[in-house]
Amino acid sequence: MNEQHLSHLRAAIAVARRAREKGNHPFGALLVDADGVVLLEAENTVNTEHDCTGHAETNLVRMACRRYERAVLERCTLYTSTEPCAMCAGAIHWSGIGRVVFGLSEAGLYALTSDGEHPDNETMALPCREVFARCVRPVEVIGPLLEDEARAVHEGFWTK
């Protein structure tokens, strides 16, 4: 765990906080190049855009694929406040992004959402490492990191 990972992860958590303040689910993501420069950031827009695929990571992947060649994305890291769901992991794989660093684990989120029973988070309880393990191209995964900080942005959000 290096300082750059922690700094970028805290920035992704701040993006998640902004998403929550706008009425969306508390998830945020950053795309960082091989030199540590932040290229893009995206927040969850499920509620404000009325789009169930508006997860922070998927929104980021859409922007990234429009702006950068695959050769660039292969050297990038996607930092995300919470472990990518199966849908987002698939998008990350297909984009070519080479590494994912996440804060709160899928298991940690699952516990916050009453074991997946919250109507706004019908999670699959499928860790991203399992999705990436079945992909043709390897995606490096680092996390969970800073789970307490990443969990804090969710506190009180998933209560029924």
XYZ file of C-alpha atoms in Angstrom, residues 4-81:
78
model
C -0.298 7.444 -4.014
C -2.890 4.664 -3.696
C -4.163 6.152 -0.441
C -4.341 9.689 -1.822
C -6.247 8.668 -4.952
C -8.538 6.405 -2.970
C -9.402 9.268 -0.616
C -10.180 11.399 -3.670
C -12.532 8.673 -4.971
C -14.251 8.618 -1.575
C -14.692 12.410 -1.830
C -16.333 11.921 -5.253
C -18.651 9.348 -3.639
C -19.587 11.920 -1.000
C -20.491 14.416 -3.756
C -22.653 11.794 -5.466
C -24.531 11.229 -2.224
C -24.999 14.985 -1.727
C -26.654 15.107 -5.169
C -29.097 12.348 -4.218
C -27.259 9.440 -5.790
C -25.776 6.309 -4.307
C -22.443 7.022 -2.549
C -19.926 5.713 -5.067
C -17.062 7.517 -6.804
C -14.196 6.611 -9.131
C -11.022 8.112 -10.626
C -8.902 7.166 -13.627
C -5.190 7.751 -13.046
C -2.455 7.393 -15.649
C 0.890 5.616 -15.259
C 2.501 8.843 -13.995
C -0.087 9.295 -11.237
C -2.007 12.071 -13.001
C -5.787 12.054 -12.549
C -7.345 11.907 -16.012
C -11.040 11.574 -15.152
C -13.437 11.238 -12.273
C -17.010 10.004 -12.179
C -19.712 9.585 -9.608
C -22.760 7.401 -9.396
C -25.732 8.881 -11.304
C -28.309 6.103 -10.910
C -30.966 8.308 -9.312
C -30.427 11.646 -11.054
C -30.108 10.089 -14.526
C -32.746 7.378 -13.931
C -30.264 4.814 -15.255
C -29.573 1.599 -13.350
C -26.220 1.307 -15.170
C -25.064 4.724 -13.940
C -22.524 3.300 -11.522
C -19.423 5.411 -10.926
C -17.067 2.892 -12.536
C -19.263 2.331 -15.585
C -19.678 6.087 -16.051
C -15.889 6.443 -15.827
C -15.269 3.630 -18.319
C -17.662 5.226 -20.829
C -15.817 8.548 -20.624
C -12.400 6.897 -20.704
C -13.127 4.839 -23.810
C -14.311 7.938 -25.671
C -11.169 9.924 -24.797
C -8.248 7.492 -24.643
C -6.792 4.736 -26.781
C -6.713 1.251 -25.323
C -2.893 1.388 -25.099
C -3.252 4.304 -22.667
C -6.004 2.611 -20.642
C -3.920 -0.533 -20.230
C -1.434 1.514 -18.187
C -4.105 3.249 -16.099
C -5.480 2.526 -12.653
C -9.141 2.890 -11.731
C -9.543 3.962 -8.089
C -12.983 3.380 -6.660
C -14.531 4.055 -3.288
